[in-house]
N, CA, C and O atoms as a Tinker XYZ file with bonds, in Angstrom:
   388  protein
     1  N      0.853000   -1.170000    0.000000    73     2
     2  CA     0.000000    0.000000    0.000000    64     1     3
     3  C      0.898000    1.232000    0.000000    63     2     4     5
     4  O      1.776000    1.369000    0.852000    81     3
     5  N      0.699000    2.021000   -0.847000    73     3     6
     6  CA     1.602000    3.254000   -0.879000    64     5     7
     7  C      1.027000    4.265000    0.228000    63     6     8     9
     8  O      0.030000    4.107000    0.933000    81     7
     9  N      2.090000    5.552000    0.188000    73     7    10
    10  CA     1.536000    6.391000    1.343000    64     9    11
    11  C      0.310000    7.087000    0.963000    63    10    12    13
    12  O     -0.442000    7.565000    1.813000    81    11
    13  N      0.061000    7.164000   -0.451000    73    11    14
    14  CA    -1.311000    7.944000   -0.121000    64    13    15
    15  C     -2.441000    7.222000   -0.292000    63    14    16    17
    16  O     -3.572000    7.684000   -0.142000    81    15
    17  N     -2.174000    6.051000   -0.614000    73    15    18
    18  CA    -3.230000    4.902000    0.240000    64    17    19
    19  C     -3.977000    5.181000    1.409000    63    18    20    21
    20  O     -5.144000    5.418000    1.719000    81    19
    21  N     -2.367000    5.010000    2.178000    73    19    22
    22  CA    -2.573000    4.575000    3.274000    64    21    23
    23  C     -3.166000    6.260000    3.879000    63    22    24    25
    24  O     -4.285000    6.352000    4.385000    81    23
    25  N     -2.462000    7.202000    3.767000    73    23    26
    26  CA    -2.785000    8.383000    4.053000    64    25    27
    27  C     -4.922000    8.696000    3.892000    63    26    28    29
    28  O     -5.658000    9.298000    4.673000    81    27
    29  N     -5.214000    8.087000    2.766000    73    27    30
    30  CA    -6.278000    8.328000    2.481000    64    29    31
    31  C     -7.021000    7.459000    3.240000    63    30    32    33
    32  O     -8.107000    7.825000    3.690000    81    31
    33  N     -6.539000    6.239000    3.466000    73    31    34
    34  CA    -7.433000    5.020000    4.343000    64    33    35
    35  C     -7.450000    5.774000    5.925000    63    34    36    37
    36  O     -8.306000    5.608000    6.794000    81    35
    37  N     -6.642000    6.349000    5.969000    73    35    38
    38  CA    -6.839000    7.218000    7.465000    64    37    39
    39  C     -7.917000    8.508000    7.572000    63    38    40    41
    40  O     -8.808000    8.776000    8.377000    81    39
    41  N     -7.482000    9.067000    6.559000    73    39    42
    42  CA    -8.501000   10.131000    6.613000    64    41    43
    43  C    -10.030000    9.743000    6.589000    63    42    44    45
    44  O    -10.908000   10.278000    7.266000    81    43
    45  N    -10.196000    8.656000    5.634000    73    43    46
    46  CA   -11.632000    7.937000    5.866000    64    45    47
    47  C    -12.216000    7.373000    7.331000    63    46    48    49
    48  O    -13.352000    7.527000    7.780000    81    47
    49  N    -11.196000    6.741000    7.873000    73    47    50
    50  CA   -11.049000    5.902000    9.361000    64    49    51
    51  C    -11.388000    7.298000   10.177000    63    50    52    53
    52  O    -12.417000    7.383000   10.848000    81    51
    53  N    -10.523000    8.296000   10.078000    73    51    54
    54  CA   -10.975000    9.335000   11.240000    64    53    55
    55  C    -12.083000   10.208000   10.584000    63    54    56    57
    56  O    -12.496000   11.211000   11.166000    81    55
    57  N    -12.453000    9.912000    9.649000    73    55    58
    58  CA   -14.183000   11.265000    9.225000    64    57    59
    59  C    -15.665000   10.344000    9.526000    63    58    60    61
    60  O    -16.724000   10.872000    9.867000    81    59
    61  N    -15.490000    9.063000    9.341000    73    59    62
    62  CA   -16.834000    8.188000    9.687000    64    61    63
    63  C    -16.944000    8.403000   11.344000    63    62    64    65
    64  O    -18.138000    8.361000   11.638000    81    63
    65  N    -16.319000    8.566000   12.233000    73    63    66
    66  CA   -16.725000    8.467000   13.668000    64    65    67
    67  C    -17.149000   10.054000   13.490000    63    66    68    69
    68  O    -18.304000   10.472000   13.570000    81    67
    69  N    -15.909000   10.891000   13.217000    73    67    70
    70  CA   -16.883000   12.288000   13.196000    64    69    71
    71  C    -18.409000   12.735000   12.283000    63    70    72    73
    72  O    -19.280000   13.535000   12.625000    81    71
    73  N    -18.360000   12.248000   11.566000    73    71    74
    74  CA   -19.573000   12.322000   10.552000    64    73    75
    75  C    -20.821000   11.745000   11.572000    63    74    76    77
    76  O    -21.855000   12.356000   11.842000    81    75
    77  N    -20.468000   10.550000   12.000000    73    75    78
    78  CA   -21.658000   10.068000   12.998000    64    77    79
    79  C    -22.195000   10.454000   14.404000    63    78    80    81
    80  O    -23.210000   10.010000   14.939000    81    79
    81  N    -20.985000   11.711000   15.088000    73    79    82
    82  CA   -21.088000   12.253000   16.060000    64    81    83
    83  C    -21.634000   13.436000   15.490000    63    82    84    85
    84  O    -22.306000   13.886000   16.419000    81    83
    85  N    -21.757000   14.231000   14.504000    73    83    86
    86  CA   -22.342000   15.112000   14.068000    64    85    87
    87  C    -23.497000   15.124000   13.914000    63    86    88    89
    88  O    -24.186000   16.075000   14.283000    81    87
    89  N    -24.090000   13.812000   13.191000    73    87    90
    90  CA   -25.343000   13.244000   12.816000    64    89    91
    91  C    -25.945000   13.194000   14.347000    63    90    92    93
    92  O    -26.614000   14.158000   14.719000    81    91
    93  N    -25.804000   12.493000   14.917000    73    91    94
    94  CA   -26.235000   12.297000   16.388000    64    93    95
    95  C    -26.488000   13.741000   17.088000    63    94    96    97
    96  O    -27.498000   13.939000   17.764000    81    95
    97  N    -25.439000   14.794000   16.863000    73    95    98
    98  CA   -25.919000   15.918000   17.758000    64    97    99
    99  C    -26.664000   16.808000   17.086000    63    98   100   101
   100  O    -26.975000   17.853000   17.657000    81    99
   101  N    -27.175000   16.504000   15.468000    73    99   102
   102  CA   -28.184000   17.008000   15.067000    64   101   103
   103  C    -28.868000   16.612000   15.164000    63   102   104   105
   104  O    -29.741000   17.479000   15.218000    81   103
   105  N    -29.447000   15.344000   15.295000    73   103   106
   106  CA   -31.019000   14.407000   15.783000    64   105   107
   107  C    -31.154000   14.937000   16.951000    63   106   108   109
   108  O    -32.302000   15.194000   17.312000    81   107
   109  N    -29.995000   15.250000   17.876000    73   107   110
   110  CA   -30.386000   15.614000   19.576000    64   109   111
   111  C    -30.969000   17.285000   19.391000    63   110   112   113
   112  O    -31.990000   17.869000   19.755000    81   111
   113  N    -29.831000   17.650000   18.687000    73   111   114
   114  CA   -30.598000   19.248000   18.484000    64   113   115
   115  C    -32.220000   19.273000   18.010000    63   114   116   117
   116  O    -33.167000   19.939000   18.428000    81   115
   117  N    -32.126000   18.353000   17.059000    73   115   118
   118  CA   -33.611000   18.709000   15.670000    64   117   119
   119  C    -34.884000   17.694000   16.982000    63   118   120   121
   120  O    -36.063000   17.582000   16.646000    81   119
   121  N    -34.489000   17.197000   18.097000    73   119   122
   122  CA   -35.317000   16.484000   19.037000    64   121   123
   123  C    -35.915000   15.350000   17.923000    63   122   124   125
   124  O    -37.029000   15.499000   17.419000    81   123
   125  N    -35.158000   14.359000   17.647000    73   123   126
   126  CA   -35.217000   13.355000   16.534000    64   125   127
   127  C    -35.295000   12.079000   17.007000    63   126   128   129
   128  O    -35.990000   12.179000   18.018000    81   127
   129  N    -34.973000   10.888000   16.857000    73   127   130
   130  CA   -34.910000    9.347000   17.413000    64   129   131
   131  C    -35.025000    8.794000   16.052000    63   130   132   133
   132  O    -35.915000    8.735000   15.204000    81   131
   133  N    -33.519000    8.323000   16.178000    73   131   134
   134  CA   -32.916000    7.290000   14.822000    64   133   135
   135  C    -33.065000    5.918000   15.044000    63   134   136   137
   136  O    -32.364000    5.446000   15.939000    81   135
   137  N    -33.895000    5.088000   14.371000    73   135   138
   138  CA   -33.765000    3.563000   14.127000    64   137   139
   139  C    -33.499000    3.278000   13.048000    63   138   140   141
   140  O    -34.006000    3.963000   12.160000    81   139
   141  N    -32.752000    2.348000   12.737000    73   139   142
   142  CA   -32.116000    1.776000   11.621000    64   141   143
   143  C    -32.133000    0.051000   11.614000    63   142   144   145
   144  O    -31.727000   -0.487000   12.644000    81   143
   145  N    -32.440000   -0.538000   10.853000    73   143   146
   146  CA   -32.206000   -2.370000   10.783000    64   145   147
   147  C    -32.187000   -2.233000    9.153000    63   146   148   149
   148  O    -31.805000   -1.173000    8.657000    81   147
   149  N    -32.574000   -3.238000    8.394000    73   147   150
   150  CA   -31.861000   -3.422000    7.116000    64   149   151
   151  C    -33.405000   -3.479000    6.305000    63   150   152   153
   152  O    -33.614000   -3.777000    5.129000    81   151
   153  N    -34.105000   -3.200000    7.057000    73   151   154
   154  CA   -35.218000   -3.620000    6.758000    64   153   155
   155  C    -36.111000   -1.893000    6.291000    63   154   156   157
   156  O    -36.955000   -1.563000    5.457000    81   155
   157  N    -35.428000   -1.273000    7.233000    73   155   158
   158  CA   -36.000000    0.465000    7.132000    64   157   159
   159  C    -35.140000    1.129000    8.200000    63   158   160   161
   160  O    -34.667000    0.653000    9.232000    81   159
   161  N    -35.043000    2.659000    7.552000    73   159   162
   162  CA   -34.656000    3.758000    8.655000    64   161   163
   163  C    -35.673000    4.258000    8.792000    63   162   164   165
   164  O    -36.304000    4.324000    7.737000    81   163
   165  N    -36.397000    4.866000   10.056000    73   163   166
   166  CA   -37.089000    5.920000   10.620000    64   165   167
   167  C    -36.397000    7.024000   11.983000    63   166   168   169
   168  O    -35.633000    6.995000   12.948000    81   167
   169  N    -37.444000    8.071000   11.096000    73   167   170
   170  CA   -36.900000    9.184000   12.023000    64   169   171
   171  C    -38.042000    9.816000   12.485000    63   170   172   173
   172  O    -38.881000   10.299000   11.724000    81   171
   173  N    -38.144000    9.844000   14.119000    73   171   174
   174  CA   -39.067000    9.896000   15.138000    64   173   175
   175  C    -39.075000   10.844000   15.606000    63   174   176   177
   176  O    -37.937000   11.283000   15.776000    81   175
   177  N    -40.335000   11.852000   16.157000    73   175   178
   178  CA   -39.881000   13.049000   16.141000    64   177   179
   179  C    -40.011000   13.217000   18.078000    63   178   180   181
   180  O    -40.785000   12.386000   18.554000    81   179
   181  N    -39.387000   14.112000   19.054000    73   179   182
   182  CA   -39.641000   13.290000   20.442000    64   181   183
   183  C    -40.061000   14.521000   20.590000    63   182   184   185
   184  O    -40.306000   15.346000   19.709000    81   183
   185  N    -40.182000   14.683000   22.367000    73   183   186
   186  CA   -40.711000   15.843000   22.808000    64   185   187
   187  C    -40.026000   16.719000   23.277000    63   186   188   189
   188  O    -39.192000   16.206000   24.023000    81   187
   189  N    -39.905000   18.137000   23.220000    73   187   190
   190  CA   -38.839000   19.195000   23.626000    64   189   191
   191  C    -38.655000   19.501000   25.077000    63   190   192   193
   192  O    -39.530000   20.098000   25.705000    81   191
   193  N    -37.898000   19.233000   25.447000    73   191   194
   194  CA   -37.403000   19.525000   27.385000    64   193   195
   195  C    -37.829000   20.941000   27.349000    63   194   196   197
   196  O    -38.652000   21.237000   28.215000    81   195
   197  N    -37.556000   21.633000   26.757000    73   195   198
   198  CA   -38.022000   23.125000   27.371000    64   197   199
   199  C    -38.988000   24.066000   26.624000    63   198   200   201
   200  O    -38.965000   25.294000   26.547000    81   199
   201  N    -40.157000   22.841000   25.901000    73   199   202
   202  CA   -41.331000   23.244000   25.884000    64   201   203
   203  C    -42.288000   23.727000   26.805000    63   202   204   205
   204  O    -42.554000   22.918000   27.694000    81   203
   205  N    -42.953000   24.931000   26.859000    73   203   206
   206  CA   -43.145000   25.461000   28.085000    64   205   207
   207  C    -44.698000   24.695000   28.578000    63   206   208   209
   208  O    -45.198000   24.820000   29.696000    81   207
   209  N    -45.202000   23.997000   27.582000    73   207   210
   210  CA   -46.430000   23.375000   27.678000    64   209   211
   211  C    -46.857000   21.995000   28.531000    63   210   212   213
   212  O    -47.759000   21.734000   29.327000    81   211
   213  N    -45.554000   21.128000   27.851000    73   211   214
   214  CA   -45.324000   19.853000   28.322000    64   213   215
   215  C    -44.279000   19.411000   29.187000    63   214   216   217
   216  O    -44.240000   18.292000   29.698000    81   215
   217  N    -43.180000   20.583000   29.385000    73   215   218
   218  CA   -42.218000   20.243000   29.880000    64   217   219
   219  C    -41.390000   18.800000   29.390000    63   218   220   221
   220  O    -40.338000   18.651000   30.011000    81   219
   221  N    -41.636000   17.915000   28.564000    73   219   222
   222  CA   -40.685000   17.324000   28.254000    64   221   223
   223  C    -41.219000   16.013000   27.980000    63   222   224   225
   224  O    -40.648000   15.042000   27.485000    81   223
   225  N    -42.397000   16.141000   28.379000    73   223   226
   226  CA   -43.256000   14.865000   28.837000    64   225   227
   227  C    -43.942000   14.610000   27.983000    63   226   228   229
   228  O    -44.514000   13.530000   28.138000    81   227
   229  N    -44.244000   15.297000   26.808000    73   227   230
   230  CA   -45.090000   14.891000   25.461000    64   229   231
   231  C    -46.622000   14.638000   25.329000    63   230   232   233
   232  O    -47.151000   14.026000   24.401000    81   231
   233  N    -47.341000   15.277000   26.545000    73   231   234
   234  CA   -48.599000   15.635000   26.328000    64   233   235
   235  C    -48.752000   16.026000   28.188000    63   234   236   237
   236  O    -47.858000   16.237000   29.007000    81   235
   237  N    -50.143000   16.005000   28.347000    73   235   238
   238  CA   -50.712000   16.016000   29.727000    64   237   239
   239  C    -52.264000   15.134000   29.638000    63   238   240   241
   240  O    -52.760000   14.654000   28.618000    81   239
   241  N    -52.743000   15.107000   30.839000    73   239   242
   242  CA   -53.597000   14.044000   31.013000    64   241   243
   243  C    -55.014000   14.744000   31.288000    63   242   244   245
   244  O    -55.263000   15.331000   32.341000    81   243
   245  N    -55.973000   14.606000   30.151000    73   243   246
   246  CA   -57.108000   15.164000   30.327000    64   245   247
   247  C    -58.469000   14.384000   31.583000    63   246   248   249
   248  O    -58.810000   13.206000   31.480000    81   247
   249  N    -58.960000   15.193000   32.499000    73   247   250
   250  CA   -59.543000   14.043000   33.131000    64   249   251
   251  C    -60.817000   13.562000   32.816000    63   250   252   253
   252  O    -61.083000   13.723000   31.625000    81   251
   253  N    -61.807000   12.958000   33.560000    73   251   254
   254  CA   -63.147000   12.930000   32.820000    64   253   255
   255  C    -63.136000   10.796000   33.244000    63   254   256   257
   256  O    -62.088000   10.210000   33.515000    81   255
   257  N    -64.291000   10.202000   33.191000    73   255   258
   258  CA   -64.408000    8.932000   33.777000    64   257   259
   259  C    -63.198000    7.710000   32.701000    63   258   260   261
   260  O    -62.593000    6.691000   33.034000    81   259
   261  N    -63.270000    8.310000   31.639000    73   259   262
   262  CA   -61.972000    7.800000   31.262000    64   261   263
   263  C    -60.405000    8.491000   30.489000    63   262   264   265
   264  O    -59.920000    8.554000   29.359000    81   263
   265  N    -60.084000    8.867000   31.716000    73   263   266
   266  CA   -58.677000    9.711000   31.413000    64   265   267
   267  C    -57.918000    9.346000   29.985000    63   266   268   269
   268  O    -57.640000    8.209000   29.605000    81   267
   269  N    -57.673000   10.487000   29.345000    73   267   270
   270  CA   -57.039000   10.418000   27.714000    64   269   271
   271  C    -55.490000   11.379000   28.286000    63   270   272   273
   272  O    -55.298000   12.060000   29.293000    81   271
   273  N    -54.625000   11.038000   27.142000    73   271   274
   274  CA   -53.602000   11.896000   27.148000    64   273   275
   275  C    -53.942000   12.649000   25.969000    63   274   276   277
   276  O    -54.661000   12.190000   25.082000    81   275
   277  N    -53.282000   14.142000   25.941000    73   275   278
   278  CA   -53.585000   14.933000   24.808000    64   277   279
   279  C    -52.023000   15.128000   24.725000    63   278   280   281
   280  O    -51.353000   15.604000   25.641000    81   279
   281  N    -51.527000   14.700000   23.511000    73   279   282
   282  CA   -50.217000   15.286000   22.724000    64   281   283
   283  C    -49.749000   16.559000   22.527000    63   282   284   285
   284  O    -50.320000   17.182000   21.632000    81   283
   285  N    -49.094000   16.975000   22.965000    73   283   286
   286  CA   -48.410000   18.262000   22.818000    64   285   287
   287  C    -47.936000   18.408000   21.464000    63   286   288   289
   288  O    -47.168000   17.635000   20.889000    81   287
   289  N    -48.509000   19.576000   20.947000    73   287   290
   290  CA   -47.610000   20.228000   19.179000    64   289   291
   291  C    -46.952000   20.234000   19.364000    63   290   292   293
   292  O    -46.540000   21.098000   18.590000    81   291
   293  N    -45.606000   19.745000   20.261000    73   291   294
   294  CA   -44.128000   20.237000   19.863000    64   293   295
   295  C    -43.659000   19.074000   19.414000    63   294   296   297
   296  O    -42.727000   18.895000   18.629000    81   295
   297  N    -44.364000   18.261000   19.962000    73   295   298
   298  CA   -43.602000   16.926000   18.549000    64   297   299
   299  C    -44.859000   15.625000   18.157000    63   298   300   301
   300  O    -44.551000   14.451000   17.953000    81   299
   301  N    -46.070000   16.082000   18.124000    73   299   302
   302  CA   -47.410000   15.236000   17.472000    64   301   303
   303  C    -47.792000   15.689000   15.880000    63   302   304   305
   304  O    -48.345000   15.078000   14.966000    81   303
   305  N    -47.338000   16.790000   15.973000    73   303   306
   306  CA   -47.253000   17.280000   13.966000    64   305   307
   307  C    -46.611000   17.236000   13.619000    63   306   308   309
   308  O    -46.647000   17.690000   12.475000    81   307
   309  N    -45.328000   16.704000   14.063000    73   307   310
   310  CA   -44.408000   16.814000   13.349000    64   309   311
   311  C    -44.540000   15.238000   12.730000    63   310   312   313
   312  O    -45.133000   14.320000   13.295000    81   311
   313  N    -43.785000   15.154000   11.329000    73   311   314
   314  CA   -44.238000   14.121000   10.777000    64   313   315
   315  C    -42.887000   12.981000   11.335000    63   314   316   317
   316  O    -41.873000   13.192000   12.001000    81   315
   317  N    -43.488000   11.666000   10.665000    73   315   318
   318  CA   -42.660000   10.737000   11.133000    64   317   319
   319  C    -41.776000   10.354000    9.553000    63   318   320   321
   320  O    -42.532000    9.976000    8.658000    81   319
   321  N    -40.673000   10.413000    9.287000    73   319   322
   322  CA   -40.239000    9.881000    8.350000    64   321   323
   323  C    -39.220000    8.346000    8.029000    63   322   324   325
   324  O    -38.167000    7.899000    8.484000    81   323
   325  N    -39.964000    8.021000    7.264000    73   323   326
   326  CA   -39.622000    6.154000    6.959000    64   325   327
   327  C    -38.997000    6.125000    5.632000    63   326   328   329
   328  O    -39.605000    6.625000    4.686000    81   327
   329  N    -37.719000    5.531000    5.448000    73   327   330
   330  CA   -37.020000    5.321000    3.972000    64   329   331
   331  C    -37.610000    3.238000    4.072000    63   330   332   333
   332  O    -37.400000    2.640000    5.127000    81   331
   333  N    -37.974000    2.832000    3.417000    73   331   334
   334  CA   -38.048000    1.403000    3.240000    64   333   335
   335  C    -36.928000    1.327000    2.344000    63   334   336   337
   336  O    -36.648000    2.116000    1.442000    81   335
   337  N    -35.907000   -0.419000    2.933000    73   335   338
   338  CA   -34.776000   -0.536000    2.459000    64   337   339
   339  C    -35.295000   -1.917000    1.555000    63   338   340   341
   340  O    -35.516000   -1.993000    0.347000    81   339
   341  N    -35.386000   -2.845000    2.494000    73   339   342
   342  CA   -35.706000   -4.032000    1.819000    64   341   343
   343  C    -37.008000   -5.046000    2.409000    63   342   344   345
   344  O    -37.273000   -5.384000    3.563000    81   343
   345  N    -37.537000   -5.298000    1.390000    73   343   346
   346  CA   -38.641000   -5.598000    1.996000    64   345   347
   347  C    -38.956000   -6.670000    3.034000    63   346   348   349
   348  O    -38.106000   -7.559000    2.985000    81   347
   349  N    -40.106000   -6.933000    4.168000    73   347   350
   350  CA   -39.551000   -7.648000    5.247000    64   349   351
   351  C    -40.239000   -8.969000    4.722000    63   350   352   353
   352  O    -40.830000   -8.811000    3.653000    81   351
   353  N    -40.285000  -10.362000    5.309000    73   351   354
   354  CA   -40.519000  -11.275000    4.158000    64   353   355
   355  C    -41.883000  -11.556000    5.405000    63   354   356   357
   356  O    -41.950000  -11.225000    6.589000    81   355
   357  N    -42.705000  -12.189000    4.652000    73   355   358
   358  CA   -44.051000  -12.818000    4.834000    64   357   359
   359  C    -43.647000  -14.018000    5.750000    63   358   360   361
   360  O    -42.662000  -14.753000    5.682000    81   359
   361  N    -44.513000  -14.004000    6.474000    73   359   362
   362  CA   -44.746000  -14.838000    7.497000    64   361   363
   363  C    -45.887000  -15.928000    6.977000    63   362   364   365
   364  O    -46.965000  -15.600000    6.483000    81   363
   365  N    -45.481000  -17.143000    7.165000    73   363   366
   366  CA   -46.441000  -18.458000    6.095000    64   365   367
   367  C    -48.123000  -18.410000    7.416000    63   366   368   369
   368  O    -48.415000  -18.297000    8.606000    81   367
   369  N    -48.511000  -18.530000    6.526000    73   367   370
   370  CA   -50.169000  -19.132000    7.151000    64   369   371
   371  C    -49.931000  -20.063000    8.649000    63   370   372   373
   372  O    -50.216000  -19.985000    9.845000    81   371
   373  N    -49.144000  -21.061000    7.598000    73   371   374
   374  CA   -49.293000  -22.500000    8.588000    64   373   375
   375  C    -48.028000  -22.290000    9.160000    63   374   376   377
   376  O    -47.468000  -21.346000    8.603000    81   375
   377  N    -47.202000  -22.920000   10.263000    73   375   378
   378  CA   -46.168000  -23.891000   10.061000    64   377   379
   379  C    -45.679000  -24.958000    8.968000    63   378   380   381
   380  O    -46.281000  -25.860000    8.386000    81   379
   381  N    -44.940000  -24.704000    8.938000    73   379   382
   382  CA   -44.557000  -26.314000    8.228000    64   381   383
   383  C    -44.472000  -27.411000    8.437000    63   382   384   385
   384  O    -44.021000  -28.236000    7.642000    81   383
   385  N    -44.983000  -27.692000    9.798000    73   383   386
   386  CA   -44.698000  -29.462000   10.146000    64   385   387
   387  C    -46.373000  -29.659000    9.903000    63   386   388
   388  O    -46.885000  -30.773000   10.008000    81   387
C-alpha cells in the first residue's frame, strides 16, 4: 500500500466516527430518534425539554371517567419519516410441520 493509500485510508477511518457524532448531535438538536435495521430507517420526532407546555413529557392528562392523554404540538405534527430498504418477508399461514 503506498503512502497515499494509506494516508487516504486514514482520513476515511478518522471522518466516519466524526460524521456520525455530528449526525447524532443534530437528531439531539432537531429532538429526533434514529432507528435503523436493514429492513428500514425511521426518524421519530420526540418531545422538547423546554417546551413550556409539556415540559418534556409529550402531552398532559385530560380528566373525565376515562382519562385520555392529549399530545403536545411540539412533537405530534411533526411528521414521522420512513425510507423502506428491503422488503420484510411474509410470514407463512401454517407452520410447516
Amino acid at each position: 500500500m503506498s503512502a497515499r493509500h494509506l494516508r487516504g485510508a486514514l482520513l476515511v477511518a478518522a471522518a466516519v466516527p466524526l460524521a456520525a457524532a455530528t449526525a447524532a448531535a443534530a437528531l439531539r438538536a432537531g429532538h429526533w430518534r434514529l432507528y435503523a435495521d436493514r429492513h428500514r430507517i425511521e426518524l421519530k420526532p420526540q418531545p422538547r425539554r423546554s417546551c413550556p407546555d409539556c415540559r418534556g413529557t409529550g402531552g398532559w392528562w385530560i380528566g373525565g371517567a376515562n382519562p385520555e392523554m392529549e399530545t403536545c404540538g411540539c412533537w405530534a405534527n411533526r411528521p414521522e419519516l420512513r425510507v423502506r430498504l428491503l422488503p420484510v418477508p411474509a410470514w407463512p399461514d401454517e407452520p410447516p410441520f
